[in-house]
GROMACS .gro file of C-alpha atoms in nm:
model
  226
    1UNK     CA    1   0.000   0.000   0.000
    2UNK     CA    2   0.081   0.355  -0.087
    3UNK     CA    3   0.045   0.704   0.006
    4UNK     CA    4   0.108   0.978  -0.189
    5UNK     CA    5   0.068   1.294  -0.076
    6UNK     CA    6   0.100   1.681  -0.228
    7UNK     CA    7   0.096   2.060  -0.165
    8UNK     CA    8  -0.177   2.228  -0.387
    9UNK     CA    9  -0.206   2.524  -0.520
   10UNK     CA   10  -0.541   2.585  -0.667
   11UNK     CA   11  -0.830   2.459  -0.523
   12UNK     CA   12  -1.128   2.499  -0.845
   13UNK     CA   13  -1.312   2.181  -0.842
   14UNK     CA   14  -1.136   2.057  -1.124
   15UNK     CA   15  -0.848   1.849  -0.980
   16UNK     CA   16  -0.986   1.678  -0.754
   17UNK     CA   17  -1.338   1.663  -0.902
   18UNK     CA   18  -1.497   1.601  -0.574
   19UNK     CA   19  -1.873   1.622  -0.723
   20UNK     CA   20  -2.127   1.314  -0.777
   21UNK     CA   21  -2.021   1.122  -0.531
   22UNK     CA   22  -1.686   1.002  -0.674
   23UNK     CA   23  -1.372   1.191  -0.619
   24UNK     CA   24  -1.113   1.185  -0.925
   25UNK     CA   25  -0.804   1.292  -0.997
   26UNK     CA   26  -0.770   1.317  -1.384
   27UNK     CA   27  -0.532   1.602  -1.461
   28UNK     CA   28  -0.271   1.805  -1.338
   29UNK     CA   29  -0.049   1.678  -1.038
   30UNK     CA   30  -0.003   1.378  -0.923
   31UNK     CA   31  -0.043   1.246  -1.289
   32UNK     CA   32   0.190   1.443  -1.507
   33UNK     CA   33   0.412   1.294  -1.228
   34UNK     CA   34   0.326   0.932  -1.337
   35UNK     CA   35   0.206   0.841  -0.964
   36UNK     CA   36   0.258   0.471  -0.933
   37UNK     CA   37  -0.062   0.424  -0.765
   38UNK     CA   38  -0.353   0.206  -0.745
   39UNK     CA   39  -0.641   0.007  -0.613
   40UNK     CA   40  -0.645   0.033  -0.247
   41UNK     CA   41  -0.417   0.356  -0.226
   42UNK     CA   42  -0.439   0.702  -0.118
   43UNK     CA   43  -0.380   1.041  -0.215
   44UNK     CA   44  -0.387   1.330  -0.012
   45UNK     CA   45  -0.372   1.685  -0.076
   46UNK     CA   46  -0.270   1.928   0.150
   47UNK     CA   47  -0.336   2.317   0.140
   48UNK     CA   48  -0.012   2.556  -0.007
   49UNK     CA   49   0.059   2.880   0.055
   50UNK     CA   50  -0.139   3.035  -0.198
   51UNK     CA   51  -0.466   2.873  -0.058
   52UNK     CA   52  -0.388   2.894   0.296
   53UNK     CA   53  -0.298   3.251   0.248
   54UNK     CA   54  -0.645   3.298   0.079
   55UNK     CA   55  -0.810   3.093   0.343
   56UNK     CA   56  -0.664   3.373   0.578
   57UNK     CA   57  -0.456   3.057   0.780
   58UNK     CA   58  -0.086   3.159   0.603
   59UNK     CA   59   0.075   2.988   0.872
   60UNK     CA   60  -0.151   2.673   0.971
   61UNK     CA   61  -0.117   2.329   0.740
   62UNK     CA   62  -0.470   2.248   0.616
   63UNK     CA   63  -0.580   1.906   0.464
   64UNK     CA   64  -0.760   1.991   0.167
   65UNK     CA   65  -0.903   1.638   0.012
   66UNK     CA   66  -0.761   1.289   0.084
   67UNK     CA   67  -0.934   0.975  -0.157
   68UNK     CA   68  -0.896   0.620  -0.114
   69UNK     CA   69  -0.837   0.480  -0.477
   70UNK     CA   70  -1.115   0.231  -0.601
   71UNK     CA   71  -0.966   0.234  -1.034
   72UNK     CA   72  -0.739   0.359  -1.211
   73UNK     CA   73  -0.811   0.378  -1.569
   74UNK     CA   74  -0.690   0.587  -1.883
   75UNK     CA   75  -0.824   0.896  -1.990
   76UNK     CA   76  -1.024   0.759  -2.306
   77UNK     CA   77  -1.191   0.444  -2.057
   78UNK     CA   78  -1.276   0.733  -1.828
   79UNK     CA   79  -1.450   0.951  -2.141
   80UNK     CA   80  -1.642   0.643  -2.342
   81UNK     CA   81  -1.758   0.493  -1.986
   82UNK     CA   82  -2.117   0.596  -1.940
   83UNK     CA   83  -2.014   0.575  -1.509
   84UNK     CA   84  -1.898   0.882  -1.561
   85UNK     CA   85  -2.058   1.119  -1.765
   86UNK     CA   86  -2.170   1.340  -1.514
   87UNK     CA   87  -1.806   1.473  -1.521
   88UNK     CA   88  -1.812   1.560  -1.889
   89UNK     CA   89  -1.810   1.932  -1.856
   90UNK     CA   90  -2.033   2.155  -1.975
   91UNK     CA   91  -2.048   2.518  -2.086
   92UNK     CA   92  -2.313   2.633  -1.895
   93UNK     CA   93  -2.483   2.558  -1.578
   94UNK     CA   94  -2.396   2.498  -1.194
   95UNK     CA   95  -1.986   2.508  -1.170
   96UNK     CA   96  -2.006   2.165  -1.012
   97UNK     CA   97  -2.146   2.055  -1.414
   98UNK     CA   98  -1.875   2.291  -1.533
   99UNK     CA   99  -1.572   2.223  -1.411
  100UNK     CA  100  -1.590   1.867  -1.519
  101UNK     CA  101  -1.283   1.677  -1.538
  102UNK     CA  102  -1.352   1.413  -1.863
  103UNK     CA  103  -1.257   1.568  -2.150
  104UNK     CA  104  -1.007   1.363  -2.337
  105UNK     CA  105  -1.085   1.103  -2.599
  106UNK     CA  106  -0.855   0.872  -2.821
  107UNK     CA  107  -0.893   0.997  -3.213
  108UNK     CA  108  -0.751   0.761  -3.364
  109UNK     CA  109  -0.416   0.674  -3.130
  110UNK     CA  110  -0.401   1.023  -3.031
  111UNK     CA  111  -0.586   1.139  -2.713
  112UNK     CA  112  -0.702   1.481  -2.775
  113UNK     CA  113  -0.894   1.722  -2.556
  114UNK     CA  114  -1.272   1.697  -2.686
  115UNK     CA  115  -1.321   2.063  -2.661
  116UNK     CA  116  -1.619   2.059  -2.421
  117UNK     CA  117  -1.378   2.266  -2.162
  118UNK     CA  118  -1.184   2.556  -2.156
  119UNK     CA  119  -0.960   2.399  -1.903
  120UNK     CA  120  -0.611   2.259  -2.000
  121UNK     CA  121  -0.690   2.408  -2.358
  122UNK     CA  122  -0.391   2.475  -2.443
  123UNK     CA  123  -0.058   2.257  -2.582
  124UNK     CA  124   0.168   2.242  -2.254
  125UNK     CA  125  -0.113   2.113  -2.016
  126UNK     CA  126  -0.251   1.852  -2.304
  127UNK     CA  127   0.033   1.717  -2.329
  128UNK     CA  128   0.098   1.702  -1.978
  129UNK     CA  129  -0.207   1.548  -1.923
  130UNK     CA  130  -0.194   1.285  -2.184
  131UNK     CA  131   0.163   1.169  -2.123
  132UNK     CA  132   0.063   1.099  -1.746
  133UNK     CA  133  -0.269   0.939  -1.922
  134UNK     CA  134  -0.415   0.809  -1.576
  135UNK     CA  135  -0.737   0.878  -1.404
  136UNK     CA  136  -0.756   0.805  -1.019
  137UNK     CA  137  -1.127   0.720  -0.886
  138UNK     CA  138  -1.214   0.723  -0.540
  139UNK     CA  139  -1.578   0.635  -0.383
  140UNK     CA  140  -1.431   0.644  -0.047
  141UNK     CA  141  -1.276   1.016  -0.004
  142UNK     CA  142  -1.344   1.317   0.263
  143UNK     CA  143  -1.359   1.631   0.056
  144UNK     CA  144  -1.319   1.998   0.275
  145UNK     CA  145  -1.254   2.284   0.047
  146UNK     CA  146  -1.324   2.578   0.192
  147UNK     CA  147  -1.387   2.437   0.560
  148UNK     CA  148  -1.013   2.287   0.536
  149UNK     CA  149  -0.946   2.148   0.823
  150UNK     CA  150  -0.654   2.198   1.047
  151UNK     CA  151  -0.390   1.889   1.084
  152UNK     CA  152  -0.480   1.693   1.384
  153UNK     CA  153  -0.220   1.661   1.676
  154UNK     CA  154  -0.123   1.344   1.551
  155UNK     CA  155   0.240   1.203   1.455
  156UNK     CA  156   0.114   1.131   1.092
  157UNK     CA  157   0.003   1.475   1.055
  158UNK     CA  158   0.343   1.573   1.184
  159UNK     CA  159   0.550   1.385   0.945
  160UNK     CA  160   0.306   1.480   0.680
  161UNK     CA  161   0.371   1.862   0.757
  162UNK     CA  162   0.778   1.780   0.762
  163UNK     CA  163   0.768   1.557   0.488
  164UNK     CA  164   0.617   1.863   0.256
  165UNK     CA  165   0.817   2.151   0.391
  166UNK     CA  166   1.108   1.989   0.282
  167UNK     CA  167   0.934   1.891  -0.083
  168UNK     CA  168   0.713   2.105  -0.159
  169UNK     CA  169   0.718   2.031  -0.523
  170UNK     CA  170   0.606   1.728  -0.687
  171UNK     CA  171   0.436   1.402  -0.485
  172UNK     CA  172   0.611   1.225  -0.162
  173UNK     CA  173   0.489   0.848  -0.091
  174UNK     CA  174   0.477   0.884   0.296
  175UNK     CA  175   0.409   0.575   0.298
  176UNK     CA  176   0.504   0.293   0.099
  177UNK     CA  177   0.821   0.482  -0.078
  178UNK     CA  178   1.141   0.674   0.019
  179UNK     CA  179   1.148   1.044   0.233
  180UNK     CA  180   1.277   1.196   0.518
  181UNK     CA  181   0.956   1.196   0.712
  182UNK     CA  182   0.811   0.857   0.656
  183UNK     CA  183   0.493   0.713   0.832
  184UNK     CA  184   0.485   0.421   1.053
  185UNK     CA  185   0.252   0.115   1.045
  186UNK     CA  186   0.101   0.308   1.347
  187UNK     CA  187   0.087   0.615   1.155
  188UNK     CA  188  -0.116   0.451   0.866
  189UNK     CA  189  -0.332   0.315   1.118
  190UNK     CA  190  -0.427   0.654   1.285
  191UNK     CA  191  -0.492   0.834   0.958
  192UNK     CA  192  -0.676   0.525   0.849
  193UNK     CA  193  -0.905   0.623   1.123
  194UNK     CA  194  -0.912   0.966   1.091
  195UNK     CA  195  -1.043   0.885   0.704
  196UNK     CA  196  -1.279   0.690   0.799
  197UNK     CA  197  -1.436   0.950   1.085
  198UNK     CA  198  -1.437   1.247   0.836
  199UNK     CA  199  -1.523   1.082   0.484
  200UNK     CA  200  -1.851   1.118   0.260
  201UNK     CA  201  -1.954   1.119  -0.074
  202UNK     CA  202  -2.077   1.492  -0.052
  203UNK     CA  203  -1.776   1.762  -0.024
  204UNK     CA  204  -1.796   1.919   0.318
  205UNK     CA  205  -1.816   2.286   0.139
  206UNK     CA  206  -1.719   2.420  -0.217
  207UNK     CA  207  -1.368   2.405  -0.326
  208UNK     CA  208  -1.180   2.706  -0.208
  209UNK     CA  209  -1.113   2.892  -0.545
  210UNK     CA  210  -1.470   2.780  -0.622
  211UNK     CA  211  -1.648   3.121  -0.639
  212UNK     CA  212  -1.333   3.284  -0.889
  213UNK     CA  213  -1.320   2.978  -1.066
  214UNK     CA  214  -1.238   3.158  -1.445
  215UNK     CA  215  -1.112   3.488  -1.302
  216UNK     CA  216  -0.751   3.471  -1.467
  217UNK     CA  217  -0.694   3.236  -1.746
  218UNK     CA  218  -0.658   2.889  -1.744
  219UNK     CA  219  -0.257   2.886  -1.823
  220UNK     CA  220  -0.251   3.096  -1.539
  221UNK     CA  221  -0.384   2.900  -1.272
  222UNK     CA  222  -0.274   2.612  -1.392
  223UNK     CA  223   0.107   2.735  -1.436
  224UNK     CA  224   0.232   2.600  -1.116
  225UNK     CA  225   0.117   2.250  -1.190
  226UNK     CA  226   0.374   2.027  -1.181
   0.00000   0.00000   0.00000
């Protein structure tokens, strides 16, 4: 078993897509990183200093989303699968329709964006997207956005914090791979049971960058994906 764990820094309801009662993870970090992950694993993503600041908490760790994975499948499986239409994006409507997160499709043997989004548009992020070419699927996930809750006084919170202030960029395993702050058995336990407490198929509140989701463009908020 893995954990992987990363700093954000957008929150728009994108990545994760936290919305009809799956979570997924289908662009941007951790899969241009190629995260070696799968059934049975988690991902966690923890607030950066560009939410935190906007949450008005600059200085206090916050634990955005963590998912427990049920699939991992490729981006075309994910857009010809009628499971998941309801994240097919659309132009119009409640953000939650809009900010879908299926919108790549195999023409031919190339996987192209289907146009029915205005996120990841452009060359960089398609092909960022497509070389990583994995979409993570959680039924099991606790989802806090806006209400982002505080790390708990707990050693795995603790490692998690020290573990990302000394790599900030890119993914750490915490568990189940190589760091300087590395959970325990123990650890895993105790954060097994803090998942468990806290999760639900309904986000606890919108994402944080929810309400200026489309404020600045795309390449912008997207340009400190890794």
């Amino acid at each position: 078993m893995k954990v992987c764990a990363y700093v954000m820094t957008y929150d728009t309801g994108l990545a994760p897509n936290p919305f009809h009662g799956l979570c997924t993870l289908a662009v941007c970090s951790p899969n241009h990183l190629n995260a070696n992950l799968g059934n049975g694993d988690y991902i966690v993503g923890v607030a950066g200093a560009e939410i935190r600041s906007r949450l008005n908490t600059p200085n206090e760790w916050r634990l955005i989303y963590a998912m427990q994975i049920d699939k991992r499948i490729t981006l075309d499986e994910y857009y010809r699968s009628s499971v998941y239409k309801s994240k097919i994006p659309k132009r119009s409507g409640p953000r939650e329709v809009m900010c879908g997160d299926n919108f790549y499709k195999l023409s031919g043997e190339e996987l192209v964006h289907t146009g029915e989004s205005t996120d990841h548009d452009w060359r960089e992020a398609i092909e960022k997207d497509c070389k990583g070419n994995r979409v993570f699927i959680g039924k099991g996930f606790l989802y806090f956005g806006k209400d982002a809750e505080p790390f708990p006084e707990t050693d795995w919170a603790t490692k998690l914090k020290n573990q990302l202030t000394y790599k900030p960029r890119g993914v750490s395993y915490i568990f189940g791979g190589r760091g300087r702050h590395l959970w325990t058995i123990d650890d895993l336990k105790s954060f097994k049971l803090f998942f468990s407490c806290h999760a639900s198929p309904i986000p606890k509140n919108n994402p944080v960058d929810f309400d200026n989701w489309k404020s600045e463009s795309g390449e912008e908020s997207c340009s400190k994906c890794t």
